[in-house]
Amino acid sequence: FYTSTEGPAGVYLISDDNRAAALPTHPSFAGIANNRAFEALAIDKSGVLYTLPERPTSGTSLFPLYAFEGGAWRVEAQLPQSQGMMAVGADFGPDGLLYLLERGIGWQGFTSQVRRFDLRQPERKPELVLRTQPGTHGNLEGLSLWQNAAGATILTMVADNNFLSLQRSHLVEYQLQAD
């Protein structure tokens, strides 16, 4: 399995004997601010690994989406930021689309949203599939998509409390409506 770090930016392959081996880096990884790098990792059906920084590239409102294939990273796409949200989780759905969990924070608490992107059609506008009101959930940072026995797509998200008594750790699930 893979794990990522927020600072300095990096992705690691964890072997069956629990040894971590750093994957090669992309030249732009060095410019990503500490504690703003990679929270989101996703693997598509063909085994390509994807990640993106928590915040867009400095001076832009675009998240560079990196793809690791053939032993090297490339910038696969530039995903538009939505309303100042931060990228914190990602997964590919049964439909082959990339789902991005994003988080915002304000005086009323955390806001979460999930958008989906069709990487085969980069000109296609992302679709918002979920947006919560501030304070509905805690600091959701992990995302997994799966299908239940009835064929419905389920979004499972996880929040941790960051070792703070004011926050809560929990799992939440939403079922997507069929198109």
CSV table of N, CA and C in Angstrom, one decimal:
chain,number,residue,atom,x,y,z
A,1,PHE,N,0.8,-1.2,0.0
A,1,PHE,CA,0.0,0.0,0.0
A,1,PHE,C,0.9,1.2,0.0
A,2,TYR,N,0.2,2.4,-0.2
A,2,TYR,CA,1.0,3.7,-0.3
A,2,TYR,C,0.5,4.6,0.8
A,3,THR,N,1.4,5.5,1.2
A,3,THR,CA,1.1,6.5,2.2
A,3,THR,C,1.8,7.8,1.7
A,4,SER,N,1.3,8.9,2.1
A,4,SER,CA,1.8,10.2,1.7
A,4,SER,C,2.1,11.1,2.9
A,5,THR,N,2.9,12.1,2.6
A,5,THR,CA,3.3,13.0,3.7
A,5,THR,C,2.9,14.4,3.2
A,6,GLU,N,2.6,15.2,4.2
A,6,GLU,CA,2.2,16.6,4.0
A,6,GLU,C,3.4,17.6,4.0
A,7,GLY,N,4.5,17.2,4.5
A,7,GLY,CA,5.7,18.0,4.5
A,7,GLY,C,6.9,17.4,5.1
A,8,PRO,N,7.9,17.3,4.3
A,8,PRO,CA,8.0,17.6,2.9
A,8,PRO,C,7.2,16.7,2.1
A,9,ALA,N,6.8,17.1,0.9
A,9,ALA,CA,5.9,16.4,0.1
A,9,ALA,C,6.5,15.1,-0.4
A,10,GLY,N,5.8,14.0,-0.2
A,10,GLY,CA,6.4,12.7,-0.6
A,10,GLY,C,5.3,11.6,-0.6
A,11,VAL,N,5.6,10.5,-1.3
A,11,VAL,CA,4.7,9.4,-1.3
A,11,VAL,C,5.6,8.1,-1.2
A,12,TYR,N,5.1,7.2,-0.4
A,12,TYR,CA,5.9,6.0,0.0
A,12,TYR,C,5.2,4.7,-0.3
A,13,LEU,N,5.9,3.7,-0.8
A,13,LEU,CA,5.4,2.4,-0.9
A,13,LEU,C,5.7,1.6,0.3
A,14,ILE,N,4.7,1.0,1.0
A,14,ILE,CA,4.9,0.2,2.2
A,14,ILE,C,4.8,-1.2,1.8
A,15,SER,N,5.9,-1.9,2.0
A,15,SER,CA,6.0,-3.3,1.6
A,15,SER,C,5.3,-4.2,2.6
A,16,ASP,N,5.1,-5.5,2.2
A,16,ASP,CA,4.5,-6.5,3.1
A,16,ASP,C,5.2,-6.6,4.4
A,17,ASP,N,6.5,-6.4,4.5
A,17,ASP,CA,7.2,-6.5,5.8
A,17,ASP,C,7.3,-5.1,6.4
A,18,ASN,N,6.4,-4.2,6.1
A,18,ASN,CA,6.3,-2.8,6.7
A,18,ASN,C,7.5,-1.9,6.5
A,19,ARG,N,8.2,-2.1,5.4
A,19,ARG,CA,9.3,-1.2,5.1
A,19,ARG,C,8.8,-0.1,4.1
A,20,ALA,N,9.2,1.1,4.4
A,20,ALA,CA,8.7,2.2,3.6
A,20,ALA,C,9.8,2.6,2.6
A,21,ALA,N,9.5,2.7,1.3
A,21,ALA,CA,10.4,3.1,0.3
A,21,ALA,C,9.8,4.3,-0.4
A,22,ALA,N,10.6,5.4,-0.4
A,22,ALA,CA,10.1,6.6,-1.1
A,22,ALA,C,10.1,6.5,-2.6
A,23,LEU,N,8.9,6.9,-3.1
A,23,LEU,CA,8.8,6.9,-4.6
A,23,LEU,C,9.7,8.1,-5.1
A,24,PRO,N,10.1,8.1,-6.3
A,24,PRO,CA,10.8,9.3,-6.9
A,24,PRO,C,9.9,10.5,-6.7
A,25,THR,N,10.5,11.6,-6.8
A,25,THR,CA,9.7,12.9,-6.6
A,25,THR,C,9.6,13.6,-8.0
A,26,HIS,N,8.6,14.5,-8.1
A,26,HIS,CA,8.5,15.3,-9.2
A,26,HIS,C,9.2,16.6,-8.9
A,27,PRO,N,9.8,17.3,-9.9
A,27,PRO,CA,10.6,18.6,-9.5
A,27,PRO,C,9.7,19.6,-8.8
A,28,SER,N,8.4,19.7,-9.0
A,28,SER,CA,7.6,20.7,-8.4
A,28,SER,C,7.2,20.3,-6.9
A,29,PHE,N,7.5,19.1,-6.5
A,29,PHE,CA,7.2,18.7,-5.1
A,29,PHE,C,7.9,19.6,-4.1
A,30,ALA,N,9.1,20.0,-4.4
A,30,ALA,CA,9.9,20.9,-3.5
A,30,ALA,C,9.3,22.2,-3.2
A,31,GLY,N,8.4,22.7,-4.1
A,31,GLY,CA,7.8,24.0,-3.9
A,31,GLY,C,6.5,23.9,-3.1
A,32,ILE,N,6.1,22.8,-2.7
A,32,ILE,CA,4.8,22.6,-2.0
A,32,ILE,C,5.1,22.9,-0.5
A,33,ALA,N,4.3,23.8,0.1
A,33,ALA,CA,4.6,24.2,1.5
A,33,ALA,C,4.4,23.1,2.5
A,34,ASN,N,5.1,23.1,3.6
A,34,ASN,CA,5.0,22.1,4.6
A,34,ASN,C,3.5,22.1,5.2
A,35,ASN,N,3.0,21.0,5.5
A,35,ASN,CA,1.7,20.8,6.0
A,35,ASN,C,0.6,21.2,5.0
A,36,ARG,N,1.0,21.2,3.7
A,36,ARG,CA,0.0,21.5,2.7
A,36,ARG,C,0.2,20.6,1.5
A,37,ALA,N,0.9,19.5,1.7
A,37,ALA,CA,1.2,18.6,0.6
A,37,ALA,C,0.1,17.6,0.4
A,38,PHE,N,0.5,16.3,0.5
A,38,PHE,CA,-0.4,15.2,0.0
A,38,PHE,C,-1.2,14.6,1.1
A,39,GLU,N,-2.5,14.8,1.2
A,39,GLU,CA,-3.4,14.1,2.0
A,39,GLU,C,-4.2,13.1,1.2
A,40,ALA,N,-4.4,13.3,-0.1
A,40,ALA,CA,-5.2,12.5,-0.9
A,40,ALA,C,-4.4,11.6,-1.8
A,41,LEU,N,-4.7,10.3,-1.8
A,41,LEU,CA,-4.1,9.3,-2.7
A,41,LEU,C,-5.3,8.5,-3.3
A,42,ALA,N,-5.2,8.2,-4.6
A,42,ALA,CA,-6.2,7.4,-5.3
A,42,ALA,C,-5.5,6.5,-6.3
A,43,ILE,N,-6.0,5.3,-6.5
A,43,ILE,CA,-5.5,4.4,-7.6
A,43,ILE,C,-6.6,4.1,-8.5
A,44,ASP,N,-6.4,4.2,-9.8
A,44,ASP,CA,-7.4,3.9,-10.8
A,44,ASP,C,-7.4,2.4,-11.1
A,45,LYS,N,-8.3,2.0,-11.9
A,45,LYS,CA,-8.5,0.6,-12.2
A,45,LYS,C,-7.2,0.0,-12.9
A,46,SER,N,-6.5,0.8,-13.6
A,46,SER,CA,-5.3,0.3,-14.3
A,46,SER,C,-4.0,0.3,-13.4
A,47,GLY,N,-4.2,0.8,-12.1
A,47,GLY,CA,-3.0,0.8,-11.2
A,47,GLY,C,-2.2,2.1,-11.1
A,48,VAL,N,-2.7,3.1,-11.8
A,48,VAL,CA,-2.0,4.4,-11.8
A,48,VAL,C,-2.3,5.1,-10.5
A,49,LEU,N,-1.3,5.6,-9.8
A,49,LEU,CA,-1.5,6.3,-8.5
A,49,LEU,C,-1.6,7.8,-8.7
A,50,TYR,N,-2.5,8.4,-8.0
A,50,TYR,CA,-2.7,9.9,-8.2
A,50,TYR,C,-2.6,10.5,-6.8
A,51,THR,N,-2.2,11.8,-6.8
A,51,THR,CA,-2.2,12.6,-5.6
A,51,THR,C,-2.2,14.1,-6.0
A,52,LEU,N,-2.5,14.9,-5.1
A,52,LEU,CA,-2.5,16.4,-5.3
A,52,LEU,C,-2.3,17.0,-4.0
A,53,PRO,N,-1.7,18.3,-4.0
A,53,PRO,CA,-1.5,19.0,-2.7
A,53,PRO,C,-2.8,19.4,-2.1
A,54,GLU,N,-2.8,19.7,-0.8
A,54,GLU,CA,-3.9,20.1,-0.1
A,54,GLU,C,-4.4,21.5,-0.6
A,55,ARG,N,-3.5,22.4,-1.0
A,55,ARG,CA,-3.8,23.7,-1.5
A,55,ARG,C,-3.3,23.8,-2.9
A,56,PRO,N,-4.0,24.7,-3.7
A,56,PRO,CA,-3.5,24.9,-5.1
A,56,PRO,C,-2.1,25.5,-5.1
A,57,THR,N,-1.5,25.4,-6.3
A,57,THR,CA,-0.2,25.9,-6.6
A,57,THR,C,-0.2,27.4,-6.2
A,58,SER,N,0.9,27.9,-5.6
A,58,SER,CA,1.0,29.3,-5.2
A,58,SER,C,0.6,30.2,-6.4
A,59,GLY,N,-0.2,31.2,-6.1
A,59,GLY,CA,-0.6,32.2,-7.2
A,59,GLY,C,-1.6,31.7,-8.1
A,60,THR,N,-2.2,30.5,-7.9
A,60,THR,CA,-3.2,30.0,-8.9
A,60,THR,C,-4.4,29.5,-8.0
A,61,SER,N,-5.4,29.1,-8.7
A,61,SER,CA,-6.6,28.4,-8.1
A,61,SER,C,-6.7,27.0,-8.6
A,62,LEU,N,-5.6,26.4,-9.0
A,62,LEU,CA,-5.6,25.1,-9.6
A,62,LEU,C,-4.7,24.1,-8.8
A,63,PHE,N,-5.3,22.9,-8.6
A,63,PHE,CA,-4.6,21.9,-7.9
A,63,PHE,C,-3.9,21.1,-9.0
A,64,PRO,N,-2.5,20.9,-9.0
A,64,PRO,CA,-1.9,20.0,-9.9
A,64,PRO,C,-2.2,18.5,-9.5
A,65,LEU,N,-2.8,17.8,-10.4
A,65,LEU,CA,-3.1,16.4,-10.1
A,65,LEU,C,-1.9,15.6,-10.7
A,66,TYR,N,-1.1,14.9,-9.8
A,66,TYR,CA,0.0,14.1,-10.2
A,66,TYR,C,-0.4,12.7,-10.4
A,67,ALA,N,0.2,12.0,-11.5
A,67,ALA,CA,-0.1,10.6,-11.7
A,67,ALA,C,1.3,9.9,-11.7
A,68,PHE,N,1.4,8.8,-11.0
A,68,PHE,CA,2.6,8.0,-11.0
A,68,PHE,C,2.4,6.7,-11.8
A,69,GLU,N,3.2,6.6,-12.8
A,69,GLU,CA,3.1,5.5,-13.7
A,69,GLU,C,4.5,5.3,-14.4
A,70,GLY,N,4.9,4.0,-14.5
A,70,GLY,CA,6.2,3.7,-15.1
A,70,GLY,C,7.4,4.3,-14.4
A,71,GLY,N,7.3,4.4,-13.0
A,71,GLY,CA,8.4,4.9,-12.2
A,71,GLY,C,8.6,6.4,-12.2
A,72,ALA,N,7.6,7.2,-12.7
A,72,ALA,CA,7.8,8.6,-12.7
A,72,ALA,C,6.4,9.3,-12.5
A,73,TRP,N,6.5,10.5,-12.0
A,73,TRP,CA,5.3,11.4,-11.8
A,73,TRP,C,5.2,12.3,-13.0
A,74,ARG,N,3.9,12.5,-13.4
A,74,ARG,CA,3.6,13.5,-14.4
A,74,ARG,C,2.4,14.3,-13.9
A,75,VAL,N,2.2,15.5,-14.4
A,75,VAL,CA,1.1,16.3,-14.1
A,75,VAL,C,0.0,15.9,-15.0
A,76,GLU,N,-1.0,15.2,-14.5
A,76,GLU,CA,-2.1,14.6,-15.3
A,76,GLU,C,-3.1,15.7,-15.7
A,77,ALA,N,-3.4,16.6,-14.8
A,77,ALA,CA,-4.5,17.6,-15.0
A,77,ALA,C,-4.2,18.7,-14.0
A,78,GLN,N,-4.9,19.8,-14.2
A,78,GLN,CA,-5.0,20.9,-13.3
A,78,GLN,C,-6.5,21.1,-12.9
A,79,LEU,N,-6.8,20.7,-11.6
A,79,LEU,CA,-8.2,20.7,-11.1
A,79,LEU,C,-8.5,22.1,-10.5
A,80,PRO,N,-9.6,22.7,-10.9
A,80,PRO,CA,-10.0,24.0,-10.3
A,80,PRO,C,-10.4,23.9,-8.8
A,81,GLN,N,-9.9,24.9,-8.1
A,81,GLN,CA,-10.3,24.9,-6.7
A,81,GLN,C,-11.8,25.4,-6.6
A,82,SER,N,-12.5,25.0,-5.6
A,82,SER,CA,-13.9,25.4,-5.4
A,82,SER,C,-14.0,26.2,-4.1
A,83,GLN,N,-14.3,27.5,-4.2
A,83,GLN,CA,-14.7,28.3,-3.0
A,83,GLN,C,-13.7,28.2,-1.9
A,84,GLY,N,-12.4,28.2,-2.2
A,84,GLY,CA,-11.3,28.1,-1.2
A,84,GLY,C,-11.2,26.8,-0.5
A,85,MET,N,-11.8,25.8,-0.9
A,85,MET,CA,-11.8,24.5,-0.3
A,85,MET,C,-10.4,23.8,-0.5
A,86,MET,N,-10.0,23.0,0.5
A,86,MET,CA,-8.7,22.2,0.4
A,86,MET,C,-9.0,20.8,0.0
A,87,ALA,N,-8.1,20.2,-0.8
A,87,ALA,CA,-8.2,18.8,-1.2
A,87,ALA,C,-7.6,17.9,-0.1
A,88,VAL,N,-8.5,17.0,0.4
A,88,VAL,CA,-8.1,16.2,1.5
A,88,VAL,C,-8.3,14.7,1.4
A,89,GLY,N,-9.0,14.3,0.3
A,89,GLY,CA,-9.2,12.8,0.1
A,89,GLY,C,-9.6,12.6,-1.4
A,90,ALA,N,-9.3,11.4,-1.9
A,90,ALA,CA,-9.7,11.1,-3.3
A,90,ALA,C,-9.8,9.6,-3.4
A,91,ASP,N,-10.7,9.2,-4.4
A,91,ASP,CA,-10.8,7.8,-4.8
A,91,ASP,C,-11.5,7.8,-6.1
A,92,PHE,N,-11.3,6.7,-6.8
A,92,PHE,CA,-12.0,6.5,-8.1
A,92,PHE,C,-13.3,5.7,-7.8
A,93,GLY,N,-14.4,6.1,-8.4
A,93,GLY,CA,-15.6,5.4,-8.2
A,93,GLY,C,-15.8,4.2,-9.2
A,94,PRO,N,-16.8,3.4,-9.0
A,94,PRO,CA,-17.1,2.3,-10.0
A,94,PRO,C,-17.3,2.8,-11.4
A,95,ASP,N,-17.6,4.1,-11.5
A,95,ASP,CA,-17.8,4.7,-12.8
A,95,ASP,C,-16.5,5.1,-13.5
A,96,GLY,N,-15.4,4.9,-12.8
A,96,GLY,CA,-14.1,5.3,-13.4
A,96,GLY,C,-13.8,6.8,-13.2
A,97,LEU,N,-14.7,7.6,-12.5
A,97,LEU,CA,-14.4,9.0,-12.3
A,97,LEU,C,-13.6,9.2,-11.0
A,98,LEU,N,-12.9,10.3,-11.0
A,98,LEU,CA,-12.1,10.7,-9.8
A,98,LEU,C,-13.0,11.5,-8.9
A,99,TYR,N,-13.2,11.1,-7.6
A,99,TYR,CA,-14.0,11.8,-6.6
A,99,TYR,C,-13.0,12.5,-5.7
A,100,LEU,N,-13.2,13.8,-5.5
A,100,LEU,CA,-12.3,14.6,-4.6
A,100,LEU,C,-13.1,15.1,-3.4
A,101,LEU,N,-12.6,14.7,-2.2
A,101,LEU,CA,-13.1,15.2,-1.0
A,101,LEU,C,-12.4,16.5,-0.6
A,102,GLU,N,-13.2,17.5,-0.4
A,102,GLU,CA,-12.6,18.8,0.0
A,102,GLU,C,-13.1,19.4,1.3
A,103,ARG,N,-12.3,20.2,2.0
A,103,ARG,CA,-12.7,20.7,3.3
A,103,ARG,C,-12.5,22.2,3.4
A,104,GLY,N,-13.5,22.8,4.0
A,104,GLY,CA,-13.3,24.2,4.4
A,104,GLY,C,-13.6,24.4,5.9
A,105,ILE,N,-13.1,25.4,6.4
A,105,ILE,CA,-13.3,25.7,7.8
A,105,ILE,C,-13.7,27.1,8.1
A,106,GLY,N,-14.6,27.3,9.0
A,106,GLY,CA,-15.1,28.7,9.3
A,106,GLY,C,-15.5,28.7,10.8
A,107,TRP,N,-16.0,29.8,11.2
A,107,TRP,CA,-16.4,30.0,12.6
A,107,TRP,C,-17.5,29.0,13.0
A,108,GLN,N,-18.3,28.5,12.1
A,108,GLN,CA,-19.3,27.5,12.4
A,108,GLN,C,-18.9,26.0,12.4
A,109,GLY,N,-17.6,25.8,12.0
A,109,GLY,CA,-17.1,24.5,11.9
A,109,GLY,C,-16.7,24.1,10.5
A,110,PHE,N,-16.5,22.8,10.2
A,110,PHE,CA,-16.0,22.3,9.0
A,110,PHE,C,-17.1,22.2,8.0
A,111,THR,N,-16.8,22.5,6.7
A,111,THR,CA,-17.7,22.2,5.6
A,111,THR,C,-17.0,21.2,4.7
A,112,SER,N,-17.7,20.2,4.2
A,112,SER,CA,-17.1,19.2,3.4
A,112,SER,C,-17.9,19.2,2.0
A,113,GLN,N,-17.2,18.8,1.0
A,113,GLN,CA,-17.8,18.6,-0.3
A,113,GLN,C,-17.1,17.5,-1.1
A,114,VAL,N,-17.8,16.9,-2.0
A,114,VAL,CA,-17.2,15.9,-2.9
A,114,VAL,C,-17.6,16.3,-4.3
A,115,ARG,N,-16.5,16.4,-5.1
A,115,ARG,CA,-16.8,16.7,-6.6
A,115,ARG,C,-16.2,15.5,-7.3
A,116,ARG,N,-16.7,15.3,-8.5
A,116,ARG,CA,-16.2,14.2,-9.4
A,116,ARG,C,-15.7,14.8,-10.7
A,117,PHE,N,-14.6,14.2,-11.2
A,117,PHE,CA,-13.9,14.7,-12.4
A,117,PHE,C,-13.8,13.5,-13.4
A,118,ASP,N,-14.0,13.8,-14.6
A,118,ASP,CA,-13.8,12.8,-15.7
A,118,ASP,C,-12.4,13.1,-16.3
A,119,LEU,N,-11.4,12.4,-15.9
A,119,LEU,CA,-10.0,12.6,-16.4
A,119,LEU,C,-9.9,12.3,-17.9
A,120,ARG,N,-10.8,11.6,-18.4
A,120,ARG,CA,-10.8,11.3,-19.9
A,120,ARG,C,-11.3,12.5,-20.7
A,121,GLN,N,-12.0,13.3,-20.0
A,121,GLN,CA,-12.6,14.5,-20.7
A,121,GLN,C,-12.3,15.8,-19.8
A,122,PRO,N,-11.0,16.2,-19.8
A,122,PRO,CA,-10.6,17.3,-18.9
A,122,PRO,C,-11.3,18.6,-19.1
A,123,GLU,N,-11.9,18.8,-20.3
A,123,GLU,CA,-12.6,20.1,-20.5
A,123,GLU,C,-14.0,20.0,-19.8
A,124,ARG,N,-14.4,18.9,-19.4
A,124,ARG,CA,-15.7,18.7,-18.8
A,124,ARG,C,-15.7,19.3,-17.4
A,125,LYS,N,-16.7,20.1,-17.0
A,125,LYS,CA,-16.8,20.8,-15.7
A,125,LYS,C,-17.0,19.7,-14.6
A,126,PRO,N,-16.3,19.8,-13.5
A,126,PRO,CA,-16.5,18.9,-12.4
A,126,PRO,C,-17.9,19.0,-11.9
A,127,GLU,N,-18.4,17.9,-11.4
A,127,GLU,CA,-19.8,17.8,-10.8
A,127,GLU,C,-19.8,17.8,-9.3
A,128,LEU,N,-20.5,18.6,-8.7
A,128,LEU,CA,-20.6,18.6,-7.2
A,128,LEU,C,-21.6,17.5,-6.8
A,129,VAL,N,-21.2,16.5,-6.1
A,129,VAL,CA,-22.1,15.4,-5.7
A,129,VAL,C,-22.6,15.5,-4.2
A,130,LEU,N,-21.8,16.3,-3.4
A,130,LEU,CA,-22.2,16.4,-2.0
A,130,LEU,C,-21.6,17.7,-1.4
A,131,ARG,N,-22.4,18.4,-0.7
A,131,ARG,CA,-21.8,19.6,0.1
A,131,ARG,C,-22.6,19.6,1.4
A,132,THR,N,-21.9,19.7,2.5
A,132,THR,CA,-22.5,19.7,3.8
A,132,THR,C,-22.5,21.1,4.3
A,133,GLN,N,-23.4,21.4,5.2
A,133,GLN,CA,-23.5,22.7,5.9
A,133,GLN,C,-22.3,22.8,6.9
A,134,PRO,N,-21.9,24.0,7.3
A,134,PRO,CA,-20.8,24.1,8.3
A,134,PRO,C,-21.2,23.4,9.6
A,135,GLY,N,-20.3,22.6,10.2
A,135,GLY,CA,-20.6,22.0,11.4
A,135,GLY,C,-21.3,20.6,11.4
A,136,THR,N,-21.7,20.2,10.2
A,136,THR,CA,-22.5,18.9,10.0
A,136,THR,C,-21.6,17.8,10.5
A,137,HIS,N,-20.3,17.8,10.0
A,137,HIS,CA,-19.4,16.7,10.4
A,137,HIS,C,-18.1,17.4,10.9
A,138,GLY,N,-17.2,16.6,11.4
A,138,GLY,CA,-15.9,17.1,11.8
A,138,GLY,C,-15.0,17.2,10.6
A,139,ASN,N,-13.7,17.1,10.9
A,139,ASN,CA,-12.7,17.3,9.9
A,139,ASN,C,-12.5,16.1,9.0
A,140,LEU,N,-13.5,15.9,8.1
A,140,LEU,CA,-13.4,14.7,7.2
A,140,LEU,C,-12.2,14.9,6.3
A,141,GLU,N,-11.4,13.8,6.3
A,141,GLU,CA,-10.1,13.8,5.5
A,141,GLU,C,-9.9,12.6,4.7
A,142,GLY,N,-10.6,11.6,4.8
A,142,GLY,CA,-10.4,10.3,4.0
A,142,GLY,C,-11.7,10.0,3.3
A,143,LEU,N,-11.5,9.4,2.1
A,143,LEU,CA,-12.6,9.1,1.2
A,143,LEU,C,-12.4,7.7,0.6
A,144,SER,N,-13.5,6.9,0.6
A,144,SER,CA,-13.5,5.6,-0.1
A,144,SER,C,-14.8,5.4,-0.7
A,145,LEU,N,-14.8,5.0,-2.0
A,145,LEU,CA,-16.1,4.7,-2.7
A,145,LEU,C,-16.2,3.2,-2.9
A,146,TRP,N,-17.4,2.7,-2.8
A,146,TRP,CA,-17.7,1.3,-3.0
A,146,TRP,C,-19.2,1.1,-3.4
A,147,GLN,N,-19.5,-0.1,-3.8
A,147,GLN,CA,-20.9,-0.4,-4.2
A,147,GLN,C,-21.4,-1.4,-3.2
A,148,ASN,N,-22.7,-1.2,-2.8
A,148,ASN,CA,-23.3,-2.2,-1.9
A,148,ASN,C,-24.0,-3.3,-2.7
A,149,ALA,N,-24.6,-4.2,-2.1
A,149,ALA,CA,-25.2,-5.4,-2.8
A,149,ALA,C,-26.2,-5.0,-3.8
A,150,ALA,N,-26.9,-3.9,-3.6
A,150,ALA,CA,-27.9,-3.4,-4.5
A,150,ALA,C,-27.3,-2.6,-5.6
A,151,GLY,N,-26.0,-2.4,-5.7
A,151,GLY,CA,-25.4,-1.7,-6.7
A,151,GLY,C,-25.3,-0.2,-6.5
A,152,ALA,N,-25.7,0.3,-5.4
A,152,ALA,CA,-25.6,1.7,-5.1
A,152,ALA,C,-24.2,2.1,-4.7
A,153,THR,N,-23.8,3.3,-5.1
A,153,THR,CA,-22.4,3.8,-4.8
A,153,THR,C,-22.5,4.5,-3.5
A,154,ILE,N,-21.6,4.1,-2.6
A,154,ILE,CA,-21.5,4.7,-1.2
A,154,ILE,C,-20.2,5.4,-1.1
A,155,LEU,N,-20.3,6.6,-0.5
A,155,LEU,CA,-19.1,7.4,-0.1
A,155,LEU,C,-18.9,7.2,1.3
A,156,THR,N,-17.8,6.7,1.7
A,156,THR,CA,-17.4,6.5,3.1
A,156,THR,C,-16.3,7.5,3.4
A,157,MET,N,-16.5,8.3,4.5
A,157,MET,CA,-15.5,9.4,4.8
A,157,MET,C,-15.2,9.2,6.3
A,158,VAL,N,-14.0,9.6,6.6
A,158,VAL,CA,-13.5,9.5,8.0
A,158,VAL,C,-12.9,10.9,8.5
A,159,ALA,N,-13.2,11.1,9.8
A,159,ALA,CA,-12.7,12.3,10.4
A,159,ALA,C,-11.9,11.9,11.7
A,160,ASP,N,-10.8,12.6,12.0
A,160,ASP,CA,-10.2,12.3,13.2
A,160,ASP,C,-10.2,13.6,14.1
A,161,ASN,N,-9.9,13.5,15.3
A,161,ASN,CA,-10.1,14.6,16.2
A,161,ASN,C,-8.8,15.4,16.4
A,162,ASN,N,-7.7,15.1,15.7
A,162,ASN,CA,-6.5,15.8,15.8
A,162,ASN,C,-6.0,15.9,17.2
A,163,PHE,N,-6.4,15.0,18.0
A,163,PHE,CA,-6.0,14.9,19.5
A,163,PHE,C,-6.5,16.2,20.2
A,164,LEU,N,-7.7,16.7,19.7
A,164,LEU,CA,-8.3,17.8,20.4
A,164,LEU,C,-9.7,17.4,20.9
A,165,SER,N,-10.0,17.7,22.1
A,165,SER,CA,-11.3,17.3,22.7
A,165,SER,C,-12.4,18.1,22.1
A,166,LEU,N,-12.2,19.2,21.4
A,166,LEU,CA,-13.3,19.9,20.8
A,166,LEU,C,-13.7,19.3,19.4
A,167,GLN,N,-12.9,18.4,18.9
A,167,GLN,CA,-13.2,17.8,17.6
A,167,GLN,C,-13.6,16.3,17.9
A,168,ARG,N,-14.2,15.7,16.9
A,168,ARG,CA,-14.6,14.3,17.1
A,168,ARG,C,-14.1,13.4,16.0
A,169,SER,N,-13.8,12.2,16.3
A,169,SER,CA,-13.5,11.2,15.3
A,169,SER,C,-14.7,10.4,14.9
A,170,HIS,N,-14.9,10.2,13.6
A,170,HIS,CA,-16.1,9.5,13.2
A,170,HIS,C,-16.1,9.1,11.7
A,171,LEU,N,-16.9,8.1,11.4
A,171,LEU,CA,-17.1,7.7,10.0
A,171,LEU,C,-18.5,8.2,9.6
A,172,VAL,N,-18.6,8.6,8.3
A,172,VAL,CA,-19.9,9.0,7.8
A,172,VAL,C,-20.1,8.3,6.4
A,173,GLU,N,-21.3,8.0,6.0
A,173,GLU,CA,-21.5,7.4,4.7
A,173,GLU,C,-22.7,8.1,4.1
A,174,TYR,N,-22.6,8.3,2.8
A,174,TYR,CA,-23.7,8.9,2.0
A,174,TYR,C,-23.8,7.9,0.8
A,175,GLN,N,-25.1,7.7,0.4
A,175,GLN,CA,-25.4,7.0,-0.8
A,175,GLN,C,-25.6,7.9,-1.9
A,176,LEU,N,-24.9,7.7,-3.1
A,176,LEU,CA,-25.2,8.6,-4.2
A,176,LEU,C,-26.5,8.2,-4.9
A,177,GLN,N,-27.2,9.2,-5.4
A,177,GLN,CA,-28.4,8.9,-6.2
A,177,GLN,C,-28.0,8.4,-7.6
A,178,ALA,N,-28.7,7.5,-8.1
A,178,ALA,CA,-28.4,7.0,-9.4
A,178,ALA,C,-28.7,8.0,-10.5
A,179,ASP,N,-27.9,8.1,-11.5
A,179,ASP,CA,-28.1,9.1,-12.6
A,179,ASP,C,-29.2,8.7,-13.5
